[in-house]
Amino acid sequence: MRYRQRREALPGMPNSKKTPTIQDVARFAKVSTATVSRALSRPERVSEHTRARISEAVRLTGYTLNQAARSLRQKSTRTILVALPDIGNTFFSAILDAIERAAALRGYGVLVVNRLAGDDSGRRLHEYFLSNRADGLLLLDGSLTLEQMLVLTSEPANVPLVMACETLPGAPFHTVRTDNTYAAELATRHLIGLGHRRIGHIRGPTCNVLTLERETGFRAALRASGLPLRPEWLFAGGFEMAHGLAAAEQFVALAEQPGAVFCANDETAIGFMSGLRRHGLECPRDVSVVGFDDLAVAAHIWPPLTTMRQPREALGRLAAEALIELIEGKPGGRMPQHSVLSAELIVRGSTAPAPLMVAPSAAAQ
Amino acid sequence: MRYRQRREALPGMPNSKKTPTIQDVARFAKVSTATVSRALSRPERVSEHTRARISEAVRLTGYTLNQAARSLRQKSTRTILVALPDIGNTFFSAILDAIERAAALRGYGVLVVNRLAGDDSGRRLHEYFLSNRADGLLLLDGSLTLEQMLVLTSEPANVPLVMACETLPGAPFHTVRTDNTYAAELATRHLIGLGHRRIGHIRGPTCNVLTLERETGFRAALRASGLPLRPEWLFAGGFEMAHGLAAAEQFVALAEQPGAVFCANDETAIGFMSGLRRHGLECPRDVSVVGFDDLAVAAHIWPPLTTMRQPREALGRLAAEALIELIEGKPGGRMPQHSVLSAELIVRGSTAPAPLMVAPSAAAQ
């Protein structure tokens, strides 16, 4: 599996062997240690400006990866807690399989918590670790705020934390993720290569890092080929079939319809194709469709779905290994490492060359 | 939601208010209390015959539902542990949603453990409860043995336990399940009602209670209509798409093919239809297909899948409520209660009337 790794240089603390303390954070942020402590445990009591400065200082000092304090924790549970955004999306089952296998090799069991969205989920996670129910957290759910994560990784919980898939850019944790931007660019280039000129996109949920990255890659591919993107060709979405269905309703109402659509994930693509069918449109005859994920079902629906296959086995394995190194206080665990893996284009029956008759109208745009 | 509930009468202890003790179990099984204790903690050290007698005595006395001993446990965690057989099957996500909602209403969080198969899963579960990581176990995975469950529910762990979906017949626990036998009978009757006479079945995994129940219902419907079941029309299966694909390979090699197939679940049906397509067979033109579960994707594939919709919301909610009553020592929690819910036939495009030309050959059988 191809991937690249980099270590972040920490300005002001290059290659420091010293374990960063709360005093270091306070010095960097130019506030008192009491303020740092308050910002970490009760962020709502600190101004947004101060919180931002402290978050930045935490990031720069690497404070949250401090393993020294973890020795104060009660005892090892040999358990990893994995937070998934939605167990209903089978994308995660292959990742969880890989996590479970990697964890078992090191003698760890895996507990799963589903969907952190909701006011008290950060608090509940915090309680899980204060009551010593797992040794570390593998966060595949990007819905926690940076503050909630910093509360987890600071005193008194000191949770070893690794983010995977839905990572927060710039967060001071190990991350393992797919290069979503580039993968979306490849998916879009595939459609362009088939001669499509009117290409639409169904987005993921708002405020989700994957949505942003995939849309960025989509736009980059269009720009590089000098293709237009009409605002009405960018459909509001989500990651569920219902969102694809809703997008199909908008699609069929358009005066000029795209001849190809890149969907933010496979579930959306499946719902979209189903919705098109209800209006007598056939894929790929009328519209070519590309998904993202390569769910197990993608090869078995009709037409089989062209999609970007995420390296799920590697995502799960690398994330689990990074977390266990962190839990066990290996030297490599100290500095945030970012693994970025590549997705692979899988061409199936849902995409086809643009019909020739489309060319004049596309040329006229 | 329609469902029926019954309480088991306990011979020798009708309506007893007295909390059953290990002495009661020993008396029923006609062994010493030391033997009962050994059978529960180290079942491999007791002969199979003795184990069977003790299991029966445990069931009759209701010993495992004894809540008195639970007061010895350390403290409440306000957490339910849910054991799922396969988070990759989206059948479970709607159930988990309902469990999470019902639990949240009572102030409980939910942790999930995936796939108990494997030698040490019983031991690991036991450790989770001994180290007080949850208050009770909701078991949707039928792969634990009765002995493993009795170890969990006995001293020292005393785990409140409810089984749902994959229940063990006769086990002395609360159970919440779908009437799989009757549902399979309805699914098969639907095919018979369409005029099909040559009907096959793709089974679930071996040694699974759902496999047995669904095959029983399938056979009952054929028998009631006087239809033949050739051995080669009963396909080995599993609950995954790969099993449906493999069954399709066997199917196309048959000299005389069934005109309709009832699949043990939707995943199998999706893989089966995909496999038929690879050989140029179309559903429902050449073969009518019925699934079981009504996964979210079932309505969106082509052709949309006719299937039995399980009452997932009710399954999850009733199971969570029963477990919380057990955890909190409500009087209703003492005696094993068995909720049996009905599944509903959802007719979609994957089933169609048997072609007329089939009738003479079917009549000739």
XYZ file of C-alpha atoms in Angstrom, chain B:
365
model
C -46.256 -3.063 16.293
C -47.837 -6.448 16.818
C -46.148 -8.771 19.219
C -46.985 -11.356 21.769
C -45.352 -11.977 25.097
C -45.402 -14.988 27.319
C -43.928 -15.894 30.647
C -42.521 -19.312 31.177
C -44.110 -21.299 33.956
C -41.382 -22.765 36.123
C -42.304 -26.293 37.187
C -41.817 -26.656 40.899
C -41.490 -22.921 41.405
C -44.771 -21.494 40.132
C -44.943 -17.761 40.733
C -42.325 -18.087 43.406
C -41.358 -14.784 44.981
C -38.261 -16.360 46.537
C -34.954 -15.540 44.874
C -33.454 -18.776 43.517
C -30.063 -19.696 44.955
C -27.233 -21.931 43.880
C -28.632 -24.440 46.428
C -31.910 -24.519 44.497
C -29.993 -25.278 41.308
C -28.026 -28.055 43.040
C -31.233 -29.573 44.421
C -32.931 -29.541 41.007
C -29.876 -31.003 39.270
C -29.314 -33.538 42.081
C -25.626 -32.554 42.410
C -23.592 -30.724 45.064
C -23.388 -26.930 45.117
C -19.640 -27.304 44.490
C -20.423 -29.095 41.238
C -22.838 -26.355 40.185
C -20.231 -23.761 40.956
C -17.599 -25.661 38.979
C -19.960 -26.185 36.045
C -20.632 -22.470 35.890
C -17.057 -21.268 36.205
C -15.091 -24.065 34.519
C -17.602 -25.979 32.386
C -14.849 -27.975 30.669
C -14.140 -29.712 33.987
C -17.640 -31.147 34.256
C -19.022 -34.020 32.175
C -21.376 -33.138 29.371
C -24.195 -35.050 31.026
C -23.820 -33.163 34.316
C -23.505 -29.871 32.493
C -26.754 -30.557 30.643
C -28.544 -31.346 33.917
C -27.216 -28.206 35.569
C -28.113 -26.065 32.542
C -31.645 -27.409 32.728
C -31.809 -26.796 36.480
C -30.522 -23.243 36.006
C -33.224 -22.706 33.438
C -35.980 -24.135 35.616
C -35.059 -22.228 38.741
C -34.451 -18.953 36.924
C -31.189 -18.747 38.840
C -29.416 -16.597 36.278
C -31.949 -13.857 36.564
C -31.167 -13.520 40.229
C -30.627 -9.863 40.858
C -29.755 -10.110 44.540
C -26.135 -10.970 43.908
C -25.744 -8.091 41.552
C -25.866 -5.658 44.445
C -22.405 -6.908 45.259
C -21.110 -5.396 42.053
C -18.917 -2.371 42.301
C -21.010 0.494 40.980
C -23.307 1.482 38.166
C -21.665 2.562 34.923
C -24.915 3.619 33.215
C -23.667 1.771 30.155
C -25.067 -1.129 28.143
C -22.752 -3.388 26.181
C -24.273 -4.545 22.878
C -22.704 -7.568 21.135
C -23.357 -7.569 17.370
C -22.496 -10.517 15.125
C -21.382 -8.286 12.228
C -21.428 -4.514 12.075
C -20.862 -4.892 8.318
C -24.472 -6.005 7.937
C -26.598 -2.863 8.003
C -29.494 -4.855 9.409
C -27.995 -4.083 12.810
C -27.619 -0.341 12.445
C -31.348 0.362 12.709
C -31.560 -1.945 15.728
C -28.612 -0.197 17.325
C -30.252 3.168 16.644
C -33.339 2.029 18.534
C -31.228 0.611 21.379
C -29.309 3.882 21.639
C -32.490 5.934 21.697
C -34.179 3.750 24.334
C -30.993 3.703 26.417
C -30.541 7.478 26.197
C -34.114 7.989 27.451
C -33.125 6.076 30.590
C -29.754 7.796 30.903
C -27.642 4.935 29.577
C -24.847 5.031 27.019
C -24.103 2.181 24.633
C -20.832 0.438 23.830
C -20.641 -2.104 21.032
C -18.522 -5.198 20.669
C -18.356 -6.725 17.188
C -18.336 -10.420 16.409
C -17.848 -12.722 19.363
C -16.695 -15.689 17.272
C -13.300 -16.820 18.466
C -12.071 -18.781 21.404
C -11.410 -15.955 23.798
C -14.476 -13.815 23.194
C -16.402 -15.302 26.110
C -13.428 -14.744 28.377
C -12.993 -11.184 27.130
C -16.652 -10.361 27.750
C -16.298 -11.810 31.217
C -13.323 -9.540 31.876
C -15.235 -6.504 30.657
C -17.867 -7.103 33.295
C -15.487 -8.104 36.065
C -13.699 -4.793 35.471
C -17.050 -3.048 35.608
C -17.147 -1.561 32.143
C -20.888 -1.934 31.597
C -24.009 -2.734 33.648
C -25.530 -5.321 31.351
C -25.188 -7.226 28.100
C -27.511 -7.131 25.114
C -26.544 -10.130 23.065
C -27.535 -10.007 19.386
C -24.840 -12.506 18.525
C -25.890 -16.121 18.916
C -22.373 -17.500 18.800
C -21.817 -17.815 22.561
C -22.511 -21.232 24.022
C -25.039 -21.607 26.808
C -22.144 -22.366 29.151
C -20.366 -19.126 28.212
C -23.574 -17.228 28.890
C -24.077 -18.935 32.231
C -20.534 -18.033 33.273
C -21.366 -14.403 32.487
C -24.656 -14.391 34.357
C -23.371 -16.263 37.419
C -21.015 -15.328 40.249
C -18.780 -13.383 40.228
C -19.765 -11.354 37.158
C -23.566 -11.631 37.576
C -24.196 -9.919 34.278
C -27.786 -8.933 33.496
C -28.279 -10.382 30.016
C -30.938 -10.092 27.313
C -30.760 -11.919 23.989
C -32.218 -10.439 20.827
C -32.515 -11.579 17.192
C -30.273 -14.645 17.417
C -31.789 -16.192 20.513
C -31.031 -19.578 21.955
C -34.195 -21.683 22.243
C -34.905 -22.504 25.861
C -32.137 -20.312 27.300
C -33.077 -18.867 30.675
C -32.848 -15.229 29.604
C -35.199 -12.560 28.371
C -35.387 -12.802 24.601
C -36.682 -10.461 21.911
C -36.847 -11.824 18.400
C -38.654 -11.969 15.085
C -40.851 -14.969 14.344
C -38.436 -16.148 11.673
C -40.178 -19.424 10.947
C -43.504 -17.813 10.187
C -41.863 -14.979 8.242
C -40.016 -17.483 6.046
C -43.294 -19.282 5.492
C -44.922 -16.015 4.352
C -42.038 -15.245 1.998
C -42.332 -18.686 0.412
C -46.121 -18.470 0.207
C -45.713 -15.210 -1.708
C -43.720 -17.109 -4.356
C -46.274 -19.933 -4.411
C -49.043 -17.360 -4.789
C -47.290 -16.053 -7.910
C -47.630 -19.502 -9.445
C -44.095 -20.736 -8.815
C -43.793 -24.482 -8.319
C -40.013 -25.011 -8.484
C -38.741 -23.021 -5.501
C -35.245 -23.081 -4.052
C -33.698 -21.736 -0.860
C -30.266 -20.291 -0.068
C -29.575 -21.042 3.563
C -27.885 -18.941 6.200
C -24.678 -20.014 7.942
C -24.598 -23.473 9.467
C -25.140 -23.768 13.229
C -27.155 -20.561 13.325
C -30.602 -20.516 14.860
C -31.908 -18.129 12.178
C -30.813 -20.537 9.447
C -32.759 -23.333 11.058
C -35.885 -21.274 11.650
C -35.984 -19.796 8.146
C -35.423 -23.144 6.484
C -38.152 -24.662 8.664
C -40.632 -22.009 7.552
C -39.622 -22.453 3.922
C -40.153 -26.208 4.099
C -43.484 -25.792 5.899
C -44.837 -23.591 3.106
C -43.762 -26.050 0.400
C -45.240 -28.961 2.325
C -48.547 -27.166 2.863
C -48.830 -26.675 -0.898
C -47.641 -30.168 -1.757
C -44.625 -28.840 -3.659
C -41.437 -30.852 -4.085
C -38.085 -29.765 -2.654
C -35.212 -31.314 -4.562
C -31.995 -31.546 -2.511
C -30.112 -29.601 -5.200
C -32.506 -26.672 -4.789
C -31.301 -26.149 -1.213
C -28.110 -24.084 -1.524
C -25.394 -23.785 1.108
C -25.107 -20.164 2.123
C -24.155 -17.694 4.781
C -25.336 -14.178 5.406
C -22.941 -12.376 3.060
C -23.045 -11.351 -0.600
C -20.220 -13.763 -1.403
C -22.476 -16.653 -0.367
C -25.193 -15.509 -2.749
C -22.634 -15.248 -5.556
C -21.435 -18.793 -4.871
C -25.017 -20.092 -4.843
C -25.582 -18.482 -8.258
C -22.664 -20.496 -9.654
C -24.295 -23.701 -8.418
C -27.669 -22.524 -9.656
C -26.623 -21.956 -13.270
C -24.988 -25.397 -13.376
C -28.265 -27.179 -12.530
C -29.999 -29.267 -15.195
C -33.372 -28.078 -13.942
C -33.336 -24.670 -12.294
C -35.870 -23.357 -9.799
C -37.991 -20.495 -11.084
C -37.905 -18.751 -7.696
C -35.512 -18.607 -4.750
C -36.066 -17.570 -1.154
C -32.775 -16.265 0.296
C -31.962 -16.400 4.005
C -31.212 -12.667 4.032
C -30.971 -9.606 1.794
C -27.189 -9.660 1.452
C -27.359 -13.187 0.090
C -30.155 -12.153 -2.283
C -28.131 -9.199 -3.599
C -25.090 -11.403 -4.236
C -27.295 -14.072 -5.840
C -28.923 -11.643 -8.276
C -25.516 -10.212 -9.136
C -24.193 -13.726 -9.807
C -27.190 -14.614 -12.013
C -26.577 -11.476 -14.089
C -23.008 -12.569 -14.786
C -24.507 -15.600 -16.495
C -27.071 -13.639 -18.464
C -30.019 -14.524 -16.216
C -32.327 -11.670 -15.293
C -34.385 -11.260 -12.153
C -37.423 -11.520 -12.100
C -37.689 -12.507 -15.811
C -35.811 -15.796 -15.285
C -35.857 -16.156 -11.505
C -37.943 -14.484 -8.802
C -35.944 -13.660 -5.666
C -37.096 -12.899 -2.107
C -34.746 -11.709 0.645
C -35.101 -11.258 4.388
C -34.393 -8.159 6.551
C -35.288 -5.202 4.314
C -31.920 -3.477 4.416
C -32.011 0.197 3.462
C -30.341 -0.640 0.143
C -33.022 -3.229 -0.779
C -35.360 -0.549 -2.147
C -32.623 1.094 -4.219
C -31.013 -1.771 -6.106
C -32.294 -2.941 -9.491
C -34.637 -4.700 -9.452
C -35.801 -3.499 -6.032
C -35.823 -6.474 -3.688
C -38.968 -8.187 -2.407
C -38.184 -9.061 1.208
C -39.433 -9.633 4.758
C -39.115 -6.451 6.787
C -38.023 -7.154 10.321
C -39.402 -4.818 13.007
C -35.972 -3.454 13.808
C -37.070 -0.414 15.773
C -39.221 -2.564 18.082
C -36.572 -5.285 18.375
C -34.007 -2.752 19.578
C -36.316 -0.789 21.826
C -37.906 -3.782 23.591
C -34.544 -5.453 24.096
C -32.985 -2.304 25.574
C -35.970 -1.733 27.844
C -35.949 -5.336 29.069
C -32.230 -5.117 29.819
C -32.539 -1.843 31.711
C -35.393 -3.274 33.803
C -33.166 -6.216 34.583
C -30.227 -3.959 35.473
C -32.375 -1.836 37.710
C -33.879 -4.891 39.393
C -37.497 -4.203 38.469
C -39.818 -7.026 39.617
C -40.812 -7.722 35.998
C -37.209 -8.536 35.292
C -37.034 -11.729 37.339
C -38.678 -14.318 35.102
C -37.562 -14.907 31.522
C -39.908 -13.172 29.117
C -39.973 -13.912 25.438
C -41.142 -11.275 22.983
C -41.802 -12.542 19.486
C -42.399 -9.917 16.800
C -43.830 -10.279 13.312
C -42.067 -9.498 10.055
C -43.879 -7.913 7.141
C -43.779 -8.916 3.467
C -42.600 -6.020 1.272
C -43.333 -6.765 -2.375
C -41.027 -5.065 -4.886
C -39.723 -5.785 -8.353
C -37.590 -8.895 -7.782
C -40.600 -11.229 -7.778
C -43.033 -11.764 -10.642
C -45.659 -14.311 -11.681
C -44.271 -17.614 -12.924
C -44.147 -17.694 -16.737
C -47.048 -19.713 -18.178
C -44.746 -22.063 -20.088
C -43.440 -23.294 -16.761
C -46.812 -24.687 -15.722
C -46.816 -27.937 -17.742
C -43.344 -28.951 -16.626
C -44.193 -28.086 -13.008
C -47.383 -30.110 -13.277
C -45.419 -33.018 -14.692
C -43.190 -33.284 -11.614
